[in-house]
PDB file of C-alpha atoms and ligand atoms in Angstrom:
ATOM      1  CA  UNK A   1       2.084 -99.869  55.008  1.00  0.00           C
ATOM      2  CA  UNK A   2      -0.663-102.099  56.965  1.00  0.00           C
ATOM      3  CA  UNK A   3      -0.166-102.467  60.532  1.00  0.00           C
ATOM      4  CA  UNK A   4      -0.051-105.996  62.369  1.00  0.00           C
ATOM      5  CA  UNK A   5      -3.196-107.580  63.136  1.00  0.00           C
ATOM      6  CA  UNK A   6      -4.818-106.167  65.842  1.00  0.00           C
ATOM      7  CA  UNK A   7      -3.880-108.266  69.143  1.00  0.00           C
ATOM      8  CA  UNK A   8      -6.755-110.569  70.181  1.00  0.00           C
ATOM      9  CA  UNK A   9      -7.315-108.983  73.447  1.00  0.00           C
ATOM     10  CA  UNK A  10      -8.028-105.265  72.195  1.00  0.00           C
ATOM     11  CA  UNK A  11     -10.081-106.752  69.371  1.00  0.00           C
ATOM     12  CA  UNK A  12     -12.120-109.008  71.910  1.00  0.00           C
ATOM     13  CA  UNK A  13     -12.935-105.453  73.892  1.00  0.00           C
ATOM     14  CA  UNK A  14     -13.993-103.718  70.888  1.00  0.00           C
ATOM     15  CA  UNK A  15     -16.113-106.723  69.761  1.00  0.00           C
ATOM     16  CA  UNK A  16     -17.751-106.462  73.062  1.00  0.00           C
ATOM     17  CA  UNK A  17     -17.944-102.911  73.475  1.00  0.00           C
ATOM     18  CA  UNK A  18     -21.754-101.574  72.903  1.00  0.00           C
ATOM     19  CA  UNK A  19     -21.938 -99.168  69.376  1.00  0.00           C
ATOM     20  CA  UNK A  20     -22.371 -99.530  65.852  1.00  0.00           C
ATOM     21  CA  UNK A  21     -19.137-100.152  64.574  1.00  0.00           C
ATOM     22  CA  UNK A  22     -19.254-104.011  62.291  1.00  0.00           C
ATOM     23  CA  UNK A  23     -16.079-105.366  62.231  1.00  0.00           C
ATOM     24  CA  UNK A  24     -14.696-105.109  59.184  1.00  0.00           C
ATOM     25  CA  UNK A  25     -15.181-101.754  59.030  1.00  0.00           C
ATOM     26  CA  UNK A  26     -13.529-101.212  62.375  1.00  0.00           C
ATOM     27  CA  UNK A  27     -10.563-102.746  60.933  1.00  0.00           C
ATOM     28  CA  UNK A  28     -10.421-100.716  57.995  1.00  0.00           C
ATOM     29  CA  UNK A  29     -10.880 -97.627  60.627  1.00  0.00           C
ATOM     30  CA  UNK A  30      -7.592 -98.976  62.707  1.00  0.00           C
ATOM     31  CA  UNK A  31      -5.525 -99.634  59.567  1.00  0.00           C
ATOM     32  CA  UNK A  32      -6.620 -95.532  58.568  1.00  0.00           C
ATOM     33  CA  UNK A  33      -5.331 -94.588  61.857  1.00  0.00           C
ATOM     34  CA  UNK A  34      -2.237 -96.106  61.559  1.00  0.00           C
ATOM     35  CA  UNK A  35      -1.646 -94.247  58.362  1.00  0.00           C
ATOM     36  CA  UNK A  36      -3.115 -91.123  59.369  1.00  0.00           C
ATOM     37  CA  UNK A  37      -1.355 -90.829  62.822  1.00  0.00           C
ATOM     38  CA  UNK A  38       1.863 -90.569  61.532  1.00  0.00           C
ATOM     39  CA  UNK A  39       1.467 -87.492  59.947  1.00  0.00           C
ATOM     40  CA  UNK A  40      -0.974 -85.287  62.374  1.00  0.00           C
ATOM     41  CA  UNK A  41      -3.604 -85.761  65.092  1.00  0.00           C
ATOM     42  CA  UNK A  42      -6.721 -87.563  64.461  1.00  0.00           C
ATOM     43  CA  UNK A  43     -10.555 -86.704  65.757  1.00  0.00           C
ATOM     44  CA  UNK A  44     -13.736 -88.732  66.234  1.00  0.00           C
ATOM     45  CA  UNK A  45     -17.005 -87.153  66.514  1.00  0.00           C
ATOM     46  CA  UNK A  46     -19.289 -89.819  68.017  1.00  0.00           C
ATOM     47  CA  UNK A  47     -17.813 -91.455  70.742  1.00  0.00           C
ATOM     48  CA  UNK A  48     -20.657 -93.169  71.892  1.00  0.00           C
ATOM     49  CA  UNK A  49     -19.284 -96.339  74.303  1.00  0.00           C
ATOM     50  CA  UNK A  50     -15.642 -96.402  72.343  1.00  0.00           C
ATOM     51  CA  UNK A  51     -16.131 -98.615  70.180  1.00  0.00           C
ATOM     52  CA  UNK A  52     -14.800 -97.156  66.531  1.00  0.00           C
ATOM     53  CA  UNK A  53     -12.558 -95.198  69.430  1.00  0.00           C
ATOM     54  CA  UNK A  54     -10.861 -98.567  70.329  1.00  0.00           C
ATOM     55  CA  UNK A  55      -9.757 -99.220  66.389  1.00  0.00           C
ATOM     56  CA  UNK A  56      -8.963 -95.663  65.357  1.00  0.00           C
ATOM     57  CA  UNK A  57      -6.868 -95.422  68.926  1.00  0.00           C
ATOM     58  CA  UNK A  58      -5.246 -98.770  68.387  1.00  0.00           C
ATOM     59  CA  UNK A  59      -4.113 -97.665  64.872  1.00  0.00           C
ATOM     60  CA  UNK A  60      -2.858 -94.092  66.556  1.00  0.00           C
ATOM     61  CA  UNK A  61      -1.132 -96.438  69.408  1.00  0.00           C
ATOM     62  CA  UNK A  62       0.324 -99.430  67.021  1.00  0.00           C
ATOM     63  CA  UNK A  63       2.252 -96.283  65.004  1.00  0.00           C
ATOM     64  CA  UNK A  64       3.114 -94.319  68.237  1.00  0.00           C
ATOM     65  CA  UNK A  65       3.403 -90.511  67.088  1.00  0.00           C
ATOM     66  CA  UNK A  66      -0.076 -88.789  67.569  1.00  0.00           C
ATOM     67  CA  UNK A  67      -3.417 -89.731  69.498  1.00  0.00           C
ATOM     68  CA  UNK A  68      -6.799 -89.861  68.590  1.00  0.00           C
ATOM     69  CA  UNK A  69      -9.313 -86.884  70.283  1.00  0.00           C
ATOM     70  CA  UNK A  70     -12.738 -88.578  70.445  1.00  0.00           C
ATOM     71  CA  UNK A  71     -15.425 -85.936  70.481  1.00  0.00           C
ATOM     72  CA  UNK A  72     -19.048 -86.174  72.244  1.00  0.00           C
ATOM     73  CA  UNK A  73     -21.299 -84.339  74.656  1.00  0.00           C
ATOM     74  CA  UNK A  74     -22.298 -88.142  75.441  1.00  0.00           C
ATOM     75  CA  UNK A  75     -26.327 -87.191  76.334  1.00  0.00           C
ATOM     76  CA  UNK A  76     -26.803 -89.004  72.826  1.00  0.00           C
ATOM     77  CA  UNK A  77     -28.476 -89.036  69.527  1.00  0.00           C
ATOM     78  CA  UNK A  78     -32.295 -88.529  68.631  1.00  0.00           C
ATOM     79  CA  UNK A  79     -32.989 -91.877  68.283  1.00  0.00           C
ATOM     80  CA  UNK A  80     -30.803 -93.231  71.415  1.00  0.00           C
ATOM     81  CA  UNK A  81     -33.346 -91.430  73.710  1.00  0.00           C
ATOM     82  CA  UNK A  82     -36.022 -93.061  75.911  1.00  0.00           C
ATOM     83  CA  UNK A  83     -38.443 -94.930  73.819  1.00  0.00           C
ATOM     84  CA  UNK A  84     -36.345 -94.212  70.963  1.00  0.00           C
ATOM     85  CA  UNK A  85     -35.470 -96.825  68.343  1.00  0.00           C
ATOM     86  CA  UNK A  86     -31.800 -97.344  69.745  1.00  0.00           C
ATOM     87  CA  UNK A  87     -32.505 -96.328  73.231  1.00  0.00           C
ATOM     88  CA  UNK A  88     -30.206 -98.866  75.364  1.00  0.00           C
ATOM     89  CA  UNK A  89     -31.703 -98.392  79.208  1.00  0.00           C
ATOM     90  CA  UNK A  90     -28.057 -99.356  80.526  1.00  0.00           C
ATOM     91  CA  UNK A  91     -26.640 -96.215  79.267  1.00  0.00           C
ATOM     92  CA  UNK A  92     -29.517 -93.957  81.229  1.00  0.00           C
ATOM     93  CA  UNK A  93     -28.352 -92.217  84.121  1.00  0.00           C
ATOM     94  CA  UNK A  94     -31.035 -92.267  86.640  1.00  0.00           C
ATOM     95  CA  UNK A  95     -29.125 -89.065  89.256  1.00  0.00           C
ATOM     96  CA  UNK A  96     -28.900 -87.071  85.612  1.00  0.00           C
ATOM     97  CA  UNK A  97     -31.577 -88.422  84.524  1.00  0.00           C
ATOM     98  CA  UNK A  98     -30.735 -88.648  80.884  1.00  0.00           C
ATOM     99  CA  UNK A  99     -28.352 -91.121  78.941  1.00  0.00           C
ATOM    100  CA  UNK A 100     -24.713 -90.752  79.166  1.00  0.00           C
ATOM    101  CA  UNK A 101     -22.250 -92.842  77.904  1.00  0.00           C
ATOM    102  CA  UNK A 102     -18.813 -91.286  79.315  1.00  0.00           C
ATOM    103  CA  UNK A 103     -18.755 -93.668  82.084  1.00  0.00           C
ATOM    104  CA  UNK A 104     -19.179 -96.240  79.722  1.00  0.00           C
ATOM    105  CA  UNK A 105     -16.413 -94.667  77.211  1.00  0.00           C
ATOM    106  CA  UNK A 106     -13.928 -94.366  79.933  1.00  0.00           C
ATOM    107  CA  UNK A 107     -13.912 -97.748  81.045  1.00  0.00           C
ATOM    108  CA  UNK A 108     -13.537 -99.421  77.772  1.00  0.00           C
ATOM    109  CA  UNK A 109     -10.986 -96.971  76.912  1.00  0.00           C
ATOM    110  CA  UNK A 110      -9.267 -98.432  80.033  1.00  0.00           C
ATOM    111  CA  UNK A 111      -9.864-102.337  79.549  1.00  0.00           C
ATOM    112  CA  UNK A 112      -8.449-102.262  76.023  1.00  0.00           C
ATOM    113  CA  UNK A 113      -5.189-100.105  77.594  1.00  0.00           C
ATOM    114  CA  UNK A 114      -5.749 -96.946  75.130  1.00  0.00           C
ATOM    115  CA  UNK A 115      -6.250 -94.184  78.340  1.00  0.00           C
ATOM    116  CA  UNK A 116      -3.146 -92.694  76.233  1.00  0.00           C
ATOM    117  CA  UNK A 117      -4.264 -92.725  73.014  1.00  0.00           C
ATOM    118  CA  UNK A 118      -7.580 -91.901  72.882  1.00  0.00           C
ATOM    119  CA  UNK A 119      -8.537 -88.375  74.444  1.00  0.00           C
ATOM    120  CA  UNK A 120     -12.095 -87.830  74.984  1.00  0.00           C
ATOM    121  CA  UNK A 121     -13.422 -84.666  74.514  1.00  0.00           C
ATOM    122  CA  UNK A 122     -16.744 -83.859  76.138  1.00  0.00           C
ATOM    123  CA  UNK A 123     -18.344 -81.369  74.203  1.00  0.00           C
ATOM    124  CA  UNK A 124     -20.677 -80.165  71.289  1.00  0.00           C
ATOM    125  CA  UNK A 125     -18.732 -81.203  67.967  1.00  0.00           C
ATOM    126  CA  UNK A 126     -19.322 -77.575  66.590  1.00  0.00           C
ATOM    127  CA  UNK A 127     -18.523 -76.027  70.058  1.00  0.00           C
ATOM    128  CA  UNK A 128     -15.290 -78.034  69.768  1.00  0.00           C
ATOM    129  CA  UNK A 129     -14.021 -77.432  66.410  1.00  0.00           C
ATOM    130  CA  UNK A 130     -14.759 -73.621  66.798  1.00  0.00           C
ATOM    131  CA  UNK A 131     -12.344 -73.876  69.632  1.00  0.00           C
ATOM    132  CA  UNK A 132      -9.864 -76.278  67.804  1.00  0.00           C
ATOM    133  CA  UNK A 133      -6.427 -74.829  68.195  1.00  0.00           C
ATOM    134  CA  UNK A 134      -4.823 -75.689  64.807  1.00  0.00           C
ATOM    135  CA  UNK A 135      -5.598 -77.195  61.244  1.00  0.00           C
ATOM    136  CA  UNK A 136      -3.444 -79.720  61.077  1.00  0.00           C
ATOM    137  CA  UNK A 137      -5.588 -82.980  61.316  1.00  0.00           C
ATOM    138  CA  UNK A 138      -4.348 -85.790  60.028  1.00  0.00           C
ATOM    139  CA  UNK A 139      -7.975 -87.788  59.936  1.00  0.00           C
ATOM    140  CA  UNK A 140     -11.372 -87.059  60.987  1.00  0.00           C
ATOM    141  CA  UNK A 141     -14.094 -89.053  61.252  1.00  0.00           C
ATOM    142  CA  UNK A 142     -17.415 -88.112  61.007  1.00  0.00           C
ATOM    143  CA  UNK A 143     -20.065 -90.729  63.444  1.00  0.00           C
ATOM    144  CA  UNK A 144     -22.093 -87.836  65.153  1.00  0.00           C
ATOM    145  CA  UNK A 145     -25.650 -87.160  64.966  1.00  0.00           C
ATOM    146  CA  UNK A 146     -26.906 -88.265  61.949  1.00  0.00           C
ATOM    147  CA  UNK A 147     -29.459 -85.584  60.902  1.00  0.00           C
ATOM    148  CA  UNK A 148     -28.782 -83.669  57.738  1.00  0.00           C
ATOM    149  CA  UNK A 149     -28.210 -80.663  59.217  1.00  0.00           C
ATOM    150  CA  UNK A 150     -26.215 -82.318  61.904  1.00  0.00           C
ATOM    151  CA  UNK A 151     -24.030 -84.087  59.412  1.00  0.00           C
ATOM    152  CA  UNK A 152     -23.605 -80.656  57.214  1.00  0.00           C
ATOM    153  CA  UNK A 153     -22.849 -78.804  60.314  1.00  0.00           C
ATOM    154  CA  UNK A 154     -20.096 -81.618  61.269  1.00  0.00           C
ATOM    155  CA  UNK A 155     -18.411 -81.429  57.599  1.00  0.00           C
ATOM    156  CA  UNK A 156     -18.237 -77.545  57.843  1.00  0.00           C
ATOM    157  CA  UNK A 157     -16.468 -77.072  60.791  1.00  0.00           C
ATOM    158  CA  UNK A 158     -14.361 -80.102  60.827  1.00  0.00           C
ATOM    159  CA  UNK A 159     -13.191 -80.107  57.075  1.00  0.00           C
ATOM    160  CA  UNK A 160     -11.174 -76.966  57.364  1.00  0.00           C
ATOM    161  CA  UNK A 161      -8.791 -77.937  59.534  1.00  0.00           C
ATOM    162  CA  UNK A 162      -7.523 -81.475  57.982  1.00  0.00           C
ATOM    163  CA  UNK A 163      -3.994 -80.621  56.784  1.00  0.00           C
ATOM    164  CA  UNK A 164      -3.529 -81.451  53.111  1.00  0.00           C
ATOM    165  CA  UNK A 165      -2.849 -85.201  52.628  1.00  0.00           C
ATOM    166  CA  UNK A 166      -5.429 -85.718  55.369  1.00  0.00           C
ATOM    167  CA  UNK A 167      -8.474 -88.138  55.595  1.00  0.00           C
ATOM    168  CA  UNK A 168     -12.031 -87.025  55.811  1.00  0.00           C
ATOM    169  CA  UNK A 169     -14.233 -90.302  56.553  1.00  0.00           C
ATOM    170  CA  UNK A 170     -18.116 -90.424  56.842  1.00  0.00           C
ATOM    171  CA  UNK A 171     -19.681 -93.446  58.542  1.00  0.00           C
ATOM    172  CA  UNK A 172     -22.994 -94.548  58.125  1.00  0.00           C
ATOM    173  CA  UNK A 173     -22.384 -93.926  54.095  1.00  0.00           C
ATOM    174  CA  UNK A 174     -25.541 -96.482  52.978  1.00  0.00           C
ATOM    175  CA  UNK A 175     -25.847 -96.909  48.722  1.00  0.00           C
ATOM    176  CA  UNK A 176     -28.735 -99.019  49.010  1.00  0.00           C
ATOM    177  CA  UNK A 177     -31.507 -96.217  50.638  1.00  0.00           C
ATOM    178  CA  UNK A 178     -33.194 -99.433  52.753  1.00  0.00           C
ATOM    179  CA  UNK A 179     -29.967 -99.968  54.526  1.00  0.00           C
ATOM    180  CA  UNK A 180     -30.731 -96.749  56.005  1.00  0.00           C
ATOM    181  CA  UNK A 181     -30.670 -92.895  56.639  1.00  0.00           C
ATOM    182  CA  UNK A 182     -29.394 -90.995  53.523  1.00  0.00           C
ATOM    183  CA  UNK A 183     -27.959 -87.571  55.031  1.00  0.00           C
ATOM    184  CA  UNK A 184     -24.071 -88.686  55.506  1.00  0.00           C
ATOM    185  CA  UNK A 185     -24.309 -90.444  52.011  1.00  0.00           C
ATOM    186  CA  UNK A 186     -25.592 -87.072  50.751  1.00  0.00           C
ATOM    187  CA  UNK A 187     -22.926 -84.668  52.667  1.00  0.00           C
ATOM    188  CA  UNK A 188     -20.040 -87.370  51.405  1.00  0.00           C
ATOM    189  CA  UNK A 189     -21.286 -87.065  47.859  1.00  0.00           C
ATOM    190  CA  UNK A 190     -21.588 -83.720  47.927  1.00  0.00           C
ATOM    191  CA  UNK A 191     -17.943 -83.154  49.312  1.00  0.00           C
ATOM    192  CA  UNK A 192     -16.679 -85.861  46.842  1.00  0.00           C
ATOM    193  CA  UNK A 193     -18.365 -83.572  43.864  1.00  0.00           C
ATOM    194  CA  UNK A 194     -16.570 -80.324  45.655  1.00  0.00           C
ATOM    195  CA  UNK A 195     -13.253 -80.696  43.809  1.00  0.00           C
ATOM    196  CA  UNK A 196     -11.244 -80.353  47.575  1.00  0.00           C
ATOM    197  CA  UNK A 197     -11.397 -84.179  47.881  1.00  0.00           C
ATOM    198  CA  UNK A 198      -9.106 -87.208  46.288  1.00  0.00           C
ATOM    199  CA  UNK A 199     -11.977 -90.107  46.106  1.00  0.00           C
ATOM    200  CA  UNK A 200     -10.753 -93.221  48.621  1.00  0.00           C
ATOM    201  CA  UNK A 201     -13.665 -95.136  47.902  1.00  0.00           C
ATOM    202  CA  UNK A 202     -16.563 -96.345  49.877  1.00  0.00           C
ATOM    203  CA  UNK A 203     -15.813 -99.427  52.299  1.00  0.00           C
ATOM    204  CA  UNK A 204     -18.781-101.052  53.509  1.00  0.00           C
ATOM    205  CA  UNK A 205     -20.382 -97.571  54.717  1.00  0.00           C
ATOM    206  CA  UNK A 206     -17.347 -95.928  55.451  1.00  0.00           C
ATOM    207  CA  UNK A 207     -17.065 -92.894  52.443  1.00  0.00           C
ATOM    208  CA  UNK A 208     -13.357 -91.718  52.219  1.00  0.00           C
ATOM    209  CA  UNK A 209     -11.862 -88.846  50.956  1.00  0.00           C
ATOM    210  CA  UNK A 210      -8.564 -87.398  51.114  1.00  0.00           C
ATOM    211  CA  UNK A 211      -7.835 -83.482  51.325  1.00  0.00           C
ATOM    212  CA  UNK A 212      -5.895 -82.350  47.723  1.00  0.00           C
TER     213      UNK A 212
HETATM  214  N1  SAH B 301     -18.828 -94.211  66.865  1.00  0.00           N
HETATM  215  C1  SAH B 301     -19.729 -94.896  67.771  1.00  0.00           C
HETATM  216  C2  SAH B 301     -21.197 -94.578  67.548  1.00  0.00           C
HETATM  217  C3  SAH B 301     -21.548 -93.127  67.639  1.00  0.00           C
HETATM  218  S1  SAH B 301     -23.291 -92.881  67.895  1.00  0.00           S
HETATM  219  C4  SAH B 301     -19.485 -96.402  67.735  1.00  0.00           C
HETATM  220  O1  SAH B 301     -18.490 -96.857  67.162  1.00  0.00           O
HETATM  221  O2  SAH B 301     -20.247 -97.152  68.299  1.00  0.00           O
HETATM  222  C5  SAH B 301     -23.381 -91.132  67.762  1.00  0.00           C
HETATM  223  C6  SAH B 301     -22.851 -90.365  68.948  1.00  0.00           C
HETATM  224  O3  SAH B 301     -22.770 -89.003  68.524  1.00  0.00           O
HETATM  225  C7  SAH B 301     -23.725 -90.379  70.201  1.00  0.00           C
HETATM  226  O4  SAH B 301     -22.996 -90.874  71.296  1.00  0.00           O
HETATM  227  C8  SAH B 301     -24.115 -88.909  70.420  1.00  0.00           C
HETATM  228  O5  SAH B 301     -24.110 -88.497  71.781  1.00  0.00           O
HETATM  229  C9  SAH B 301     -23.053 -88.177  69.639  1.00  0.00           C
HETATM  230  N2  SAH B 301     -23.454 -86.864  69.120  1.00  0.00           N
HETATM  231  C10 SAH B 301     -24.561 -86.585  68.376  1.00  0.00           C
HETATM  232  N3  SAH B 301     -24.581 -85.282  68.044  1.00  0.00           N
HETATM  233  C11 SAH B 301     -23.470 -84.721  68.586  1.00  0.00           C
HETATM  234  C12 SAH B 301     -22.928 -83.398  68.600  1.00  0.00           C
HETATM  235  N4  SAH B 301     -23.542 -82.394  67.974  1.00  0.00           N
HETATM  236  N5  SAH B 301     -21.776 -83.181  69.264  1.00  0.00           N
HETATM  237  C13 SAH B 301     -21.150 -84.209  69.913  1.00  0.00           C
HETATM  238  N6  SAH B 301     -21.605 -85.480  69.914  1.00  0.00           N
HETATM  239  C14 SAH B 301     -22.749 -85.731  69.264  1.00  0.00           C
HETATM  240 MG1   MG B 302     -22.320 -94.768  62.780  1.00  0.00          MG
END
């Protein structure tokens, strides 16, 4: 079952809302989280400003049974740092003086009316899951640091504790190698190979896979 369109408010904040997050994929993402949320608790690691938070925790709050926890120490990836490739100097503190995008999370958490359904974590994703109190996710998505090693350190402590039936989505999931950096592509083909995984496809360069 699809949820209604998203209401042209929340989808004007998320349009507006700095990230990475194309439409159309952010659509796909709240119609996930509408599916997802009925059955279990969903996570995000990669906040970043909100904006894949605002779809995945519209999704969570158009079904109405469980929220979306949206994980990120907020300092950052590699190549958001100063003089970085994706370095945006509105998101640098200048009192801490590094970037951090909380304040920036929080408020468009607030305009789009989701303060309920999305739950911001601040924290190291592995620091987090280690603590994680169940296994019961219903969906995680996987928008972190985008390293290899980052990315393989995300799947491992995060796939373990999606409930069977649950969805395990990469973004950032690029076919064509010039569209860009190959390491989630390579951890989501790996995990598709692994047996564990029911193949949902690839949707733009979302990868999704569903726990047997
Ligand atoms: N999903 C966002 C984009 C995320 S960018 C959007 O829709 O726009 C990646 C984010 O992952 C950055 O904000 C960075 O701080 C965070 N990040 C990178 N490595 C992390 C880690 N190990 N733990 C927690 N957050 C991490
Ligand atoms: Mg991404």
């Amino acid at each position: 079952m699809k949820p209604l369109p998203m209401f042209p408010d929340t989808r004007r904040i998320a349009l507006a809302a700095k990230g990475f997050m194309p439409e159309a994929e952010g659509m796909r993402l709240y119609e996930l989280a509408f599916e997802a949320s009925e059955r279990g608790p969903c996570v995000e690691i990669g906040s970043y400003c909100g904006k894949s938070a605002i779809y995945l925790g519209e999704g969570c709050r158009m079904r109405g049974r469980h929220r979306l926890f949206s994980i990120d120490h907020h300092f950052g990836s590699e190549e958001q740092q100063p003089g970085q490739e994706y370095f945006d100097p509105e998101l640098f503190d200048a009192d801490l003086g590094r970037v951090n995008t909380l304040p920036h999370l929080v408020r468009n958490l607030r305009d789009a009316g989701l303060d309920d359904w999305v739950l911001p974590v601040v924290g190291r994703s592995a620091t987090v899951a280690s603590s994680w109190p169940g296994a019961d996710l219903a969906l995680v998505f996987i928008d972190g640091g985008h390293a290899r090693a980052t990315v393989e350190a995300d799947y491992r402590a995060w796939s373990g504790l999606i409930a069977r039936g649950g969805l395990l989505v990469f973004h950032d999931v690029y076919l064509d190698p010039a569209a860009g950096g190959q390491a989630p592509r390579d951890v989501f083909e790996a995990a598709r190979a692994s047996g564990q995984w029911a193949d949902e496809g690839v949707f733009g360069s979302l990868g999704i896979l569903r726990r047997k």
